Coordinates of C-alpha atoms in Angstrom, one line a residue:
Chain A
M1 CA 26.5 7.6 -6.8
P2 CA 24.8 4.4 -5.6
D3 CA 27.3 3.7 -2.8
L4 CA 27.0 5.8 0.4
D5 CA 29.9 7.8 1.7
D6 CA 31.0 7.5 5.3
R7 CA 28.7 10.2 6.5
L8 CA 25.6 8.6 5.1
R9 CA 26.7 5.2 6.3
L10 CA 26.8 6.6 9.7
L11 CA 23.3 7.9 9.4
R12 CA 22.1 4.6 8.0
R13 CA 23.7 2.6 10.9
H14 CA 22.0 4.8 13.5
A15 CA 18.7 4.9 11.7
R16 CA 18.7 1.1 11.5
G17 CA 19.2 0.9 15.3
W18 CA 16.3 3.3 16.0
A19 CA 14.1 1.4 13.6
A20 CA 14.8 -1.9 15.3
E21 CA 13.4 -0.3 18.5
L22 CA 10.1 0.4 16.7
R23 CA 9.6 -3.1 15.2
P24 CA 8.2 -4.7 18.4
Y25 CA 5.3 -2.2 18.3
A26 CA 4.5 -2.8 14.6
L27 CA 1.6 -5.2 15.0
E28 CA 0.3 -3.3 18.0
L29 CA 0.2 -0.1 16.0
D30 CA -1.6 -2.0 13.2
R31 CA -4.4 -2.7 15.7
D32 CA -4.3 0.7 17.5
P33 CA -2.9 3.8 15.8
D34 CA -2.6 5.6 19.1
V35 CA 0.3 3.3 20.0
V36 CA 2.6 5.9 18.5
L37 CA 1.6 8.4 21.2
R38 CA 3.3 6.1 23.7
L39 CA 6.5 6.1 21.7
L40 CA 7.3 9.8 21.7
A41 CA 10.6 9.3 23.6
A42 CA 11.9 6.7 21.1
P43 CA 14.9 8.1 19.2
A44 CA 13.3 7.5 15.7
V45 CA 10.2 9.5 16.8
T46 CA 12.2 12.2 18.4
H47 CA 14.5 12.6 15.5
A48 CA 11.7 12.5 12.9
A49 CA 9.9 15.2 14.9
H50 CA 12.9 17.6 14.8
L51 CA 14.4 16.8 11.4
Q52 CA 13.6 17.8 7.8
I53 CA 13.9 21.4 9.0
P54 CA 16.3 23.6 7.0
A55 CA 19.6 24.6 8.8
A56 CA 18.5 28.2 9.0
F57 CA 15.6 27.3 11.2
N58 CA 16.9 24.4 13.2
P59 CA 19.5 25.2 15.9
A60 CA 19.5 21.5 17.1
P61 CA 19.9 19.2 14.1
L62 CA 20.9 15.6 14.5
V63 CA 24.6 15.3 15.3
L64 CA 26.3 11.9 14.9
A65 CA 30.1 11.6 15.5
G66 CA 30.4 15.3 14.9
E67 CA 28.4 15.2 11.6
R68 CA 25.3 17.3 11.3
F69 CA 22.2 16.0 9.6
H70 CA 19.1 18.0 8.7
L71 CA 17.5 15.5 6.4
T72 CA 16.6 18.2 4.0
A73 CA 18.4 16.6 1.1
A74 CA 16.6 13.8 -0.8
L75 CA 19.6 11.5 -0.5
E76 CA 19.7 11.9 3.3
R77 CA 15.9 11.3 3.5
V78 CA 16.2 8.2 1.3
V79 CA 18.8 6.7 3.6
F80 CA 16.8 7.6 6.8
C81 CA 13.4 6.6 5.5
E82 CA 14.5 3.2 4.0
E83 CA 15.8 2.2 7.5
I84 CA 12.8 3.4 9.4
A85 CA 10.4 1.7 6.9
H86 CA 12.5 -1.4 7.4
G87 CA 11.5 -1.2 11.0
D88 CA 7.9 -0.6 10.1
L89 CA 6.3 1.3 7.3
G90 CA 3.2 1.9 9.3
M91 CA 5.3 3.5 12.0
M92 CA 7.3 5.5 9.5
L93 CA 4.1 7.1 8.2
A94 CA 2.8 7.7 11.7
L95 CA 5.8 9.8 12.8
P96 CA 5.4 13.4 13.9
G97 CA 7.4 16.1 12.0
A98 CA 7.7 18.2 8.9
S99 CA 7.2 15.3 6.6
M100 CA 5.8 16.1 3.2
S101 CA 4.4 19.5 4.2
G102 CA 7.9 20.5 5.3
V103 CA 9.3 19.9 1.9
L104 CA 6.6 22.2 0.3
V105 CA 7.2 24.9 2.9
A106 CA 10.9 24.8 2.3
A107 CA 10.3 25.0 -1.5
I108 CA 7.8 27.8 -1.7
G109 CA 7.2 29.2 1.7
D110 CA 8.4 32.7 2.6
R111 CA 10.7 33.4 5.5
A112 CA 7.9 34.2 7.9
Q113 CA 5.9 31.1 7.0
Q114 CA 9.0 29.0 7.4
E115 CA 9.8 30.4 10.8
W116 CA 6.2 29.9 11.9
F117 CA 5.9 26.4 10.6
Y118 CA 9.2 25.0 11.7
G119 CA 8.9 26.8 15.0
R120 CA 5.7 24.9 15.7
L121 CA 7.5 21.6 15.0
L122 CA 10.5 22.5 17.2
D123 CA 8.2 23.6 20.1
R124 CA 6.8 20.1 20.7
P125 CA 6.1 16.8 18.8
T126 CA 3.8 17.9 16.1
W127 CA 2.1 15.9 13.4
T128 CA 1.5 17.5 10.0
F129 CA -0.9 16.7 7.2
F130 CA -0.6 17.1 3.4
A131 CA -4.0 17.5 2.0
L132 CA -3.9 17.1 -1.8
T133 CA -6.1 14.1 -2.6
E134 CA -9.8 14.7 -3.0
P135 CA -12.7 12.3 -3.2
G136 CA -13.4 11.7 -6.9
G137 CA -10.3 13.4 -8.0
G138 CA -7.3 11.4 -6.8
T139 CA -4.0 13.3 -6.7
D140 CA -4.6 15.2 -9.9
A141 CA -3.6 18.7 -9.0
G142 CA -5.3 20.1 -12.1
G143 CA -8.6 18.7 -11.0
L144 CA -8.7 20.3 -7.5
R145 CA -12.1 21.3 -6.4
T146 CA -11.4 22.7 -2.9
R147 CA -11.8 26.4 -3.4
A148 CA -10.8 29.6 -1.6
T149 CA -13.3 32.4 -2.0
A150 CA -12.3 35.9 -1.3
L151 CA -14.1 37.5 1.6
P152 CA -16.1 40.6 0.7
D153 CA -14.2 42.8 3.2
G154 CA -10.9 41.8 1.6
S155 CA -9.5 40.4 4.8
G156 CA -8.7 37.0 3.3
W157 CA -10.4 33.9 1.9
S158 CA -12.8 31.2 2.9
L159 CA -11.7 27.7 2.2
T160 CA -14.3 25.0 1.4
G161 CA -13.9 21.5 0.1
R162 CA -13.2 17.9 1.0
K163 CA -10.0 15.9 1.1
R164 CA -9.5 12.1 1.5
Y165 CA -6.8 9.6 2.3
I166 CA -4.8 12.1 4.3
S167 CA -2.1 10.6 6.6
N168 CA -2.2 11.7 10.2
A169 CA -5.4 13.6 9.6
L170 CA -6.7 13.0 13.1
R171 CA -3.5 13.6 15.1
A172 CA -2.1 16.5 13.1
S173 CA -2.3 20.1 14.3
V174 CA -1.1 21.9 11.2
G175 CA -0.6 21.1 7.5
V176 CA -1.1 22.3 4.0
V177 CA -4.3 22.3 2.0
F178 CA -4.0 22.4 -1.8
H179 CA -6.8 24.3 -3.4
R180 CA -7.7 26.7 -6.1
T181 CA -8.5 30.4 -6.0
A182 CA -9.7 30.5 -9.6
D183 CA -10.1 28.2 -12.6
G184 CA -7.0 27.3 -14.7
P185 CA -3.4 26.6 -13.8
L186 CA -2.7 30.1 -12.4
G187 CA -5.5 29.6 -9.8
L188 CA -3.7 26.8 -7.9
A189 CA -2.5 27.5 -4.3
A190 CA -1.6 25.8 -1.0
A191 CA -2.4 27.2 2.4
L192 CA -1.0 26.6 5.8
V193 CA -4.0 25.5 7.9
E194 CA -4.4 24.7 11.6
T195 CA -6.7 21.8 12.4
S196 CA -8.2 23.9 15.3
A197 CA -9.5 26.4 12.7
T198 CA -13.2 27.1 12.5
G199 CA -14.9 24.8 9.9
F200 CA -12.1 22.2 9.9
A201 CA -13.1 18.6 10.7
A202 CA -11.4 15.2 10.3
A203 CA -12.8 11.7 10.3
P204 CA -10.9 8.4 10.1
V205 CA -10.8 6.3 7.0
P206 CA -9.6 2.9 8.1
T207 CA -7.4 1.1 5.6
L208 CA -6.2 -2.4 4.8
G209 CA -2.5 -1.5 5.4
V210 CA -0.3 1.2 7.0
R211 CA -3.1 1.5 9.6
G212 CA -0.7 3.4 11.9
A213 CA -0.8 6.3 9.5
Q214 CA -4.4 6.7 10.5
L215 CA -5.7 8.0 7.2
G216 CA -8.6 10.4 7.3
A217 CA -11.1 12.5 5.4
L218 CA -11.1 16.3 5.9
T219 CA -14.0 18.5 5.6
L220 CA -13.3 22.2 5.2
D221 CA -16.4 24.3 5.6
A222 CA -15.6 28.0 5.1
V223 CA -12.2 27.7 6.9
P224 CA -10.9 31.3 7.3
V225 CA -7.5 31.8 5.6
D226 CA -5.5 35.1 5.5
A227 CA -2.8 36.2 3.2
G228 CA -0.1 35.1 5.5
Q229 CA -1.2 31.5 5.2
I230 CA -1.0 31.3 1.4
L231 CA 2.3 29.5 0.8
G232 CA 4.6 31.4 -1.7
R233 CA 2.7 34.7 -1.5
H234 CA 6.0 36.3 -2.5
L235 CA 6.2 34.2 -5.7
S236 CA 4.5 34.4 -9.0
P237 CA 1.3 32.4 -9.4
V238 CA 3.1 29.8 -11.4
R239 CA 5.9 29.4 -9.0
R240 CA 3.7 29.0 -5.9
G241 CA 1.4 26.7 -7.9
G242 CA 2.0 23.9 -10.3
W243 CA 5.7 24.7 -10.8
G244 CA 6.6 24.7 -7.2
W245 CA 4.4 21.8 -6.4
Q246 CA 6.0 19.7 -9.2
R247 CA 9.4 20.3 -7.7
T248 CA 8.1 19.3 -4.3
F249 CA 6.6 16.1 -5.6
N250 CA 9.9 15.3 -7.4
L251 CA 11.8 15.7 -4.1
L252 CA 9.3 13.4 -2.3
R253 CA 9.1 10.6 -4.8
P254 CA 12.5 9.0 -4.1
T255 CA 11.5 9.0 -0.4
V256 CA 8.4 6.9 -1.2
A257 CA 10.6 4.6 -3.3
A258 CA 13.0 4.3 -0.4
M259 CA 10.2 3.3 1.9
A260 CA 9.2 0.5 -0.5
V261 CA 12.8 -0.7 -0.6
G262 CA 12.9 -0.8 3.2
L263 CA 9.7 -2.7 3.3
A264 CA 10.9 -5.2 0.7
Q265 CA 14.2 -5.7 2.7
A266 CA 12.2 -6.2 5.9
A267 CA 10.2 -9.0 4.3
C268 CA 13.3 -10.6 2.8
D269 CA 15.1 -10.4 6.2
H270 CA 12.1 -12.0 7.9
V271 CA 12.4 -15.0 5.6
R272 CA 16.1 -15.2 6.2
E273 CA 15.6 -15.0 9.9
H274 CA 12.7 -17.4 10.3
R275 CA 13.2 -19.9 7.6
R276 CA 16.7 -21.2 8.4
A277 CA 16.6 -24.5 6.5
L278 CA 16.0 -23.3 2.9
R279 CA 15.9 -25.8 0.0
P280 CA 18.4 -25.1 -2.8
D281 CA 15.6 -23.6 -5.0
E282 CA 14.5 -21.4 -2.1
R283 CA 18.1 -20.2 -1.6
D284 CA 18.2 -19.3 -5.3
A285 CA 14.9 -17.4 -4.9
L286 CA 16.2 -15.5 -1.9
A287 CA 19.4 -14.5 -3.7
R288 CA 17.4 -13.3 -6.7
V289 CA 15.1 -11.3 -4.4
E290 CA 18.1 -9.7 -2.7
G291 CA 19.5 -8.8 -6.1
E292 CA 16.3 -7.2 -7.1
I293 CA 16.1 -5.2 -3.9
E294 CA 19.7 -3.9 -4.3
A295 CA 19.0 -2.9 -7.9
V296 CA 16.0 -0.8 -6.9
R297 CA 17.9 0.7 -3.9
R298 CA 20.6 1.9 -6.2
L299 CA 18.0 3.3 -8.7
T300 CA 16.3 5.1 -5.8
R301 CA 19.6 6.6 -4.6
R302 CA 20.4 7.8 -8.1
A303 CA 17.0 9.4 -8.3
A304 CA 17.6 11.2 -5.0
V305 CA 21.0 12.5 -6.2
E306 CA 19.3 13.7 -9.4
V307 CA 16.5 15.7 -7.6
D308 CA 19.0 17.0 -5.1
S309 CA 21.0 18.4 -8.1
D310 CA 17.9 19.7 -9.9
S311 CA 14.5 19.5 -8.3
G312 CA 12.9 20.0 -11.7
S313 CA 14.3 16.7 -12.8
G314 CA 11.9 14.1 -11.5
H315 CA 11.8 11.4 -14.2
L316 CA 14.3 9.1 -12.6
A317 CA 12.3 9.5 -9.4
S318 CA 9.2 8.3 -11.3
A319 CA 11.1 5.3 -12.5
A320 CA 12.3 4.5 -9.0
K321 CA 8.9 4.9 -7.5
L322 CA 7.3 2.7 -10.2
R323 CA 9.7 -0.1 -9.8
A324 CA 10.0 0.1 -6.0
T325 CA 6.3 -0.1 -5.5
R326 CA 6.2 -3.3 -7.5
L327 CA 9.2 -4.6 -5.7
A328 CA 7.6 -4.2 -2.3
A329 CA 4.4 -5.9 -3.5
D330 CA 6.2 -8.8 -5.1
V331 CA 8.7 -9.4 -2.3
T332 CA 6.2 -9.3 0.5
R333 CA 4.0 -11.8 -1.4
W334 CA 6.9 -14.0 -2.1
A335 CA 7.9 -13.9 1.6
L336 CA 4.4 -15.1 2.5
R337 CA 4.5 -17.9 0.0
S338 CA 7.8 -19.1 1.3
F339 CA 6.2 -20.0 4.6
G340 CA 3.5 -22.2 2.9
P341 CA -0.1 -22.6 3.7
G342 CA -1.5 -20.5 6.6
A343 CA 1.4 -18.0 6.5
R344 CA -0.9 -15.0 6.8
L345 CA -2.2 -16.4 10.1
D346 CA 1.1 -17.8 11.4
Q347 CA 3.3 -14.9 10.3
P348 CA 1.1 -11.9 11.1
L349 CA 4.0 -9.4 10.6
L350 CA 4.5 -10.7 7.1
D351 CA 0.7 -10.4 6.5
K352 CA 0.9 -6.8 7.7
F353 CA 4.0 -6.1 5.4
A354 CA 2.0 -7.4 2.4
R355 CA -1.0 -5.2 3.3
D356 CA 1.3 -2.2 3.9
A357 CA 2.9 -2.7 0.5
G358 CA -0.5 -1.9 -1.0
A359 CA -0.4 1.7 0.2
L360 CA 2.7 2.6 -1.8
E361 CA 0.7 2.4 -5.0
Y362 CA -1.3 5.4 -4.0
M363 CA 1.4 7.6 -2.5
E364 CA 3.0 10.3 -4.6
G365 CA 1.2 9.3 -7.9
T366 CA -0.1 5.9 -8.9
G367 CA 1.7 3.4 -11.1
N368 CA -0.1 4.7 -14.2
V369 CA 0.9 8.3 -13.4
Q370 CA 4.5 7.2 -13.1
R371 CA 4.3 5.1 -16.3
L372 CA 3.1 8.1 -18.2
A373 CA 5.8 10.3 -16.7
V374 CA 8.5 7.8 -17.6
A375 CA 7.2 7.4 -21.1
A376 CA 7.1 11.2 -21.6
A377 CA 10.7 11.4 -20.2
L378 CA 11.8 8.7 -22.6
D379 CA 10.1 10.5 -25.5
R380 CA 11.9 13.8 -24.8
G381 CA 15.3 12.2 -24.3
A382 CA 15.5 12.9 -20.6
F383 CA 17.2 9.6 -19.7
D384 CA 20.9 9.4 -20.2
G385 CA 21.8 7.2 -23.2
Y386 CA 18.3 7.3 -24.7
P387 CA 17.7 9.8 -27.4
S388 CA 14.4 11.6 -27.8
A389 CA 11.8 10.0 -30.0
T390 CA 11.8 10.7 -33.7
V391 CA 8.3 10.0 -34.9
P392 CA 8.1 9.5 -38.6
P393 CA 5.3 11.4 -40.3
T394 CA 2.2 9.3 -40.9
A395 CA 0.7 8.7 -44.3
A396 CA -2.1 11.0 -43.4
G397 CA 0.3 13.7 -42.4
V398 CA 2.3 13.7 -45.6
Chain B
M1 CA -26.5 -11.1 -13.3
T2 CA -26.0 -14.6 -14.8
T3 CA -23.2 -16.9 -14.4
V4 CA -22.0 -19.9 -16.3
A5 CA -20.8 -21.6 -13.2
P6 CA -21.9 -25.3 -13.1
T7 CA -25.1 -25.4 -11.1
R8 CA -23.4 -26.8 -8.0
W9 CA -21.1 -23.8 -7.7
T10 CA -23.5 -21.1 -8.8
R11 CA -24.4 -20.0 -5.3
P12 CA -20.9 -19.5 -3.8
H13 CA -19.8 -17.8 -7.0
D14 CA -22.8 -15.4 -7.3
T15 CA -23.0 -14.8 -3.6
A16 CA -19.3 -13.9 -3.5
R17 CA -19.8 -11.6 -6.5
R18 CA -22.8 -9.8 -5.1
A19 CA -23.0 -10.2 -1.3
G20 CA -19.5 -10.8 0.1
V21 CA -17.1 -13.5 1.1
E22 CA -18.6 -14.5 4.5
A23 CA -22.0 -15.4 3.0
A24 CA -20.4 -17.2 0.0
L25 CA -18.2 -19.2 2.4
T26 CA -21.3 -20.3 4.3
D27 CA -22.8 -21.6 1.0
L28 CA -19.6 -23.4 0.2
Y29 CA -19.4 -25.0 3.7
D30 CA -23.0 -26.1 3.4
Q31 CA -22.4 -27.8 0.1
V32 CA -19.1 -29.5 0.9
A33 CA -18.5 -29.9 4.6
A34 CA -21.7 -29.2 6.6
G35 CA -21.1 -29.4 10.3
S36 CA -17.3 -29.5 10.0
L37 CA -14.3 -27.3 9.9
V38 CA -12.3 -27.6 6.6
A39 CA -8.7 -28.1 7.4
G40 CA -6.1 -26.7 4.9
P41 CA -2.8 -28.4 4.0
A42 CA -1.0 -27.0 7.2
G43 CA -3.9 -27.6 9.5
H44 CA -5.5 -24.2 9.4
A45 CA -9.2 -23.4 8.9
L46 CA -11.2 -20.3 8.1
A47 CA -14.9 -20.7 8.5
P48 CA -18.0 -18.4 8.9
G49 CA -18.3 -17.7 12.6
V50 CA -21.6 -19.6 13.1
V51 CA -20.4 -22.5 11.1
G52 CA -17.1 -22.7 12.9
R53 CA -18.5 -22.4 16.4
A54 CA -21.1 -25.2 15.7
A55 CA -18.6 -27.5 13.9
E56 CA -18.0 -30.9 15.5
R57 CA -15.7 -32.6 13.1
V58 CA -12.7 -31.9 10.8
W59 CA -13.2 -32.2 7.1
P60 CA -11.8 -34.2 5.2
G61 CA -11.5 -37.3 7.3
G62 CA -14.2 -36.7 9.9
T63 CA -12.0 -36.5 13.0
P64 CA -14.1 -35.3 15.9
L65 CA -12.9 -31.9 17.1
R66 CA -13.6 -32.9 20.7
G67 CA -10.5 -34.4 22.1
L68 CA -8.1 -32.9 19.6
T69 CA -5.2 -31.2 21.3
G70 CA -3.2 -28.3 20.1
V71 CA -6.2 -26.7 18.3
A72 CA -6.3 -22.9 18.8
T73 CA -8.2 -20.0 17.4
V74 CA -6.1 -17.4 15.7
P75 CA -6.7 -13.6 15.8
L76 CA -7.9 -12.3 12.5
P77 CA -5.7 -9.7 10.9
A78 CA -6.5 -6.2 12.0
P79 CA -8.5 -4.9 9.0
V80 CA -10.9 -7.8 9.1
R81 CA -10.9 -8.5 12.8
D82 CA -14.7 -7.7 12.9
A83 CA -15.5 -10.1 10.1
D84 CA -17.8 -13.0 11.1
L85 CA -15.1 -15.5 10.6
L86 CA -13.3 -18.0 12.8
A87 CA -9.6 -18.8 12.1
V88 CA -8.1 -21.9 13.6
R89 CA -4.8 -23.7 13.6
G90 CA -3.6 -27.1 14.7
L91 CA -6.1 -29.3 12.9
P92 CA -5.2 -32.6 11.3
A93 CA -4.3 -31.7 7.7
P94 CA -5.7 -33.8 4.8
Q95 CA -3.8 -37.0 4.5
A96 CA -3.3 -39.0 1.3
A97 CA -6.8 -40.4 1.2
G98 CA -8.3 -37.0 2.0
W99 CA -6.9 -35.3 -1.1
E100 CA -9.7 -36.7 -3.4
P101 CA -12.5 -34.9 -1.5
Y102 CA -10.1 -31.9 -0.9
R103 CA -10.0 -31.4 -4.6
T104 CA -13.7 -30.7 -4.6
W105 CA -13.2 -28.1 -1.9
L106 CA -10.5 -26.4 -3.9
L107 CA -12.7 -26.4 -7.0
G108 CA -15.6 -24.9 -5.1
L109 CA -13.3 -22.4 -3.4
A110 CA -12.0 -21.4 -6.9
W111 CA -15.5 -20.6 -8.0
L112 CA -16.1 -18.6 -4.9
R113 CA -12.9 -16.7 -5.5
L114 CA -13.7 -16.2 -9.2
G115 CA -16.9 -14.6 -7.9
V116 CA -14.9 -12.2 -5.8
S117 CA -12.7 -11.3 -8.7
A118 CA -15.7 -10.8 -11.0
G119 CA -17.2 -8.6 -8.3
L120 CA -14.0 -6.6 -8.2
L121 CA -14.2 -6.0 -11.9
D122 CA -17.8 -5.0 -11.6
R123 CA -16.9 -2.4 -8.9
A124 CA -13.8 -1.2 -10.9
R125 CA -15.9 -0.6 -14.0
A126 CA -18.6 1.2 -12.1
H127 CA -16.0 3.3 -10.3
L128 CA -14.1 4.2 -13.5
A129 CA -17.3 5.1 -15.4
G130 CA -17.8 8.0 -13.0
R131 CA -14.3 9.3 -12.9
R132 CA -12.6 11.7 -15.2
A133 CA -9.0 12.7 -15.7
A134 CA -7.8 15.9 -17.5
D135 CA -8.2 14.3 -20.9
G136 CA -11.5 12.4 -20.5
P137 CA -13.2 9.5 -18.7
L138 CA -10.8 7.2 -16.9
L139 CA -12.6 4.2 -18.4
R140 CA -11.4 5.3 -21.9
Q141 CA -7.7 5.7 -21.0
Q142 CA -5.6 3.1 -22.8
L143 CA -3.6 2.1 -19.7
V144 CA -6.8 1.6 -17.8
Q145 CA -8.4 -0.3 -20.6
A146 CA -5.4 -2.6 -20.8
T147 CA -5.7 -3.4 -17.2
L148 CA -9.4 -4.2 -17.5
A149 CA -8.8 -6.3 -20.6
E150 CA -6.1 -8.3 -18.8
A151 CA -8.4 -8.9 -15.8
V152 CA -11.3 -10.1 -17.8
T153 CA -9.0 -12.3 -19.9
D154 CA -7.6 -13.9 -16.7
Q155 CA -11.1 -14.4 -15.4
L156 CA -12.3 -16.0 -18.6
T157 CA -9.3 -18.3 -18.6
V158 CA -9.9 -19.4 -15.1
R159 CA -13.7 -19.7 -15.8
A160 CA -13.0 -22.0 -18.8
L161 CA -10.7 -24.1 -16.7
L162 CA -13.1 -24.5 -13.9
T163 CA -16.2 -25.0 -16.1
D164 CA -14.5 -28.0 -17.7
A165 CA -13.0 -29.3 -14.4
D166 CA -14.3 -32.6 -13.4
P167 CA -14.0 -32.8 -9.6
D168 CA -13.1 -36.5 -9.9
A169 CA -10.3 -36.1 -12.4
G170 CA -7.7 -33.7 -13.8
P171 CA -4.4 -32.6 -12.3
D172 CA -4.7 -30.7 -9.0
A173 CA -1.7 -28.6 -10.0
V174 CA -3.9 -27.0 -12.7
L175 CA -6.5 -26.1 -10.1
V176 CA -3.9 -24.6 -7.8
Q177 CA -2.6 -22.6 -10.7
A178 CA -6.1 -21.3 -11.4
H179 CA -6.1 -20.0 -7.8
H180 CA -2.7 -18.3 -8.2
Q181 CA -3.9 -16.7 -11.5
L182 CA -6.9 -15.2 -9.7
T183 CA -4.6 -13.8 -6.9
T184 CA -2.2 -12.3 -9.4
S185 CA -5.0 -10.9 -11.5
D186 CA -6.7 -9.3 -8.5
H187 CA -3.5 -7.6 -7.5
A188 CA -3.1 -6.1 -11.0
L189 CA -6.7 -4.9 -11.1
L190 CA -7.1 -3.4 -7.7
P191 CA -5.0 -0.3 -8.3
V192 CA -7.5 1.0 -10.9
L193 CA -9.9 1.7 -8.0
G194 CA -7.4 4.1 -6.6
A195 CA -7.2 4.4 -2.8
T196 CA -10.9 3.4 -2.7
G197 CA -9.6 -0.2 -3.1
F198 CA -7.4 0.2 0.0
T199 CA -10.1 1.1 2.5
E200 CA -11.1 -1.3 5.2
D201 CA -14.8 -1.3 4.1
G202 CA -14.2 -0.9 0.3
P203 CA -13.9 -3.4 -2.5
G204 CA -10.4 -4.4 -1.4
R205 CA -11.8 -6.1 1.7
A206 CA -13.4 -8.9 -0.2
V207 CA -10.2 -9.3 -2.2
Y208 CA -8.2 -9.5 0.9
L209 CA -10.5 -12.2 2.4
S210 CA -10.2 -14.1 -0.9
H211 CA -6.5 -14.0 -0.6
L212 CA -6.6 -15.0 3.0
L213 CA -8.7 -18.1 2.0
A214 CA -6.1 -18.9 -0.7
D215 CA -3.4 -18.6 1.9
V216 CA -5.1 -21.0 4.2
Y217 CA -6.3 -23.6 1.7
L218 CA -3.8 -23.7 -1.3
P219 CA -1.3 -26.5 -1.2
V220 CA 2.2 -25.5 -2.2
R221 CA 2.5 -27.0 -5.7
H222 CA 4.9 -29.7 -4.9
D223 CA 2.6 -31.1 -2.2
V224 CA -0.1 -31.8 -4.7
P225 CA -0.1 -35.6 -5.4
V226 CA 0.1 -36.5 -9.1
P227 CA -3.0 -38.4 -10.0
A228 CA -2.6 -42.0 -11.0

């Protein structure tokens, strides 16, 4: 279902308008991540802060022409995030709200945890963090080294470890920390943690792009955690660990792809707007780029529909993320080239777009992680129209 | 570390590989355009801060900076705003007669940028040697090995081209293509460093500066005059 229905077109049209209001601040945010604090009254910021909250916990969702939007479905998020990223990807990643943590809380949190977490978000603009990546370990959940150690008096755990490249690390007040309680796949857990907790510290990690997201490094030194903070305490260890996480990542991946599509479209539109007299070969190139963007947009929407239908089915989302990341990199560089020598100095917004595109590679699994996922899916016949692999026995195996 | 760069370009190459872009650019300016700002095809310049502030002329051509109108400094992009570099626009671009010496600048710049690319590969290999995934060292994973193999092959190709390049002959378009190949190759290699390559003070910084230099100084291909 690559074409949007009237309801989603309505959402897209409004999101596009809100995003356009953010664009004038894009370069300023690039220089100073605190600029977002001055924009709390902007509609995109207000809506992001109060959306992605399930209907059961959100008495005041977004209402447009009588239609209610919670942004809890991947397809809705894809439409919204593409448009906000079209305004500015750095701003998109700097917004307060449930964001990635909200998807995990919805997937594996119990009712009390959900009430507490979403209540915090509705109370006031609140930034959240999603602490998975560790120094030396990337986003490999199996390699997590942050560890929760049971306290001797049985009152809870003590959480110790380090995280790196965490968006909004310095402005967040609450988030989730992925960790392990024991070795092996059954020892994986995620805890709701407040940044005011004893032993919690955050330091900035300035980056080449998406500087508005204000990435940071977290140090957790014996942060106290009680049973109520362990997400999915009502679930089996598998469901609150790897199984639940995988479903969350599947739901998030189309959103990252949509951000890449929005960024690519922004670069393309910048060329269209600022290079009015295009030579015939440049017009051809522009048409080709627009075709490439539309193709990846449709793939991304299909991926969103697929994970909305089955959150365990993330292979199309991997394909979309893989291709959208390359699209954003290619299109932003093409846009710079189209302005000729000195474009990075004369078109600072395009220079920023090209730097921002670099971030997408590291969000929600690198290119190689997605390539392996796509290859595995092809192997097992997960893609419609492509049968599973039949590997003939080798000579040695006969 | 040894290099096969022709003696003239050994310093900018090796300095870029080991010490960073600003120092290497100082070497290149010293060799090619001492006391001047080197103007790119659209009249921009990027120079080490000390060199740029002391410059009195525009290279090529030798136009005195004093008295030129419309010359302005340009803010550096946010992640490198603290770099000791001066960015300028509004200079007279190389004219027809200036393309001959400009070819020498492009050649030296290509060696500098090859040094940056080689340094990136050095850093990537060192980074990967210390990293493990679930199934073993990252350096031994086929997808990673393929990326490293492509990168070194790209660099060897450019090195072969530059080693044999005579600054007084040879089509400029080939030299421009060598620059583009370095840019493309860097973009393909950088992700193996993970987010380490995306930090402001990590290995991606030198790569970004290398690409900024290419942006300022590479002619668009159709602007390159065909040699007689």
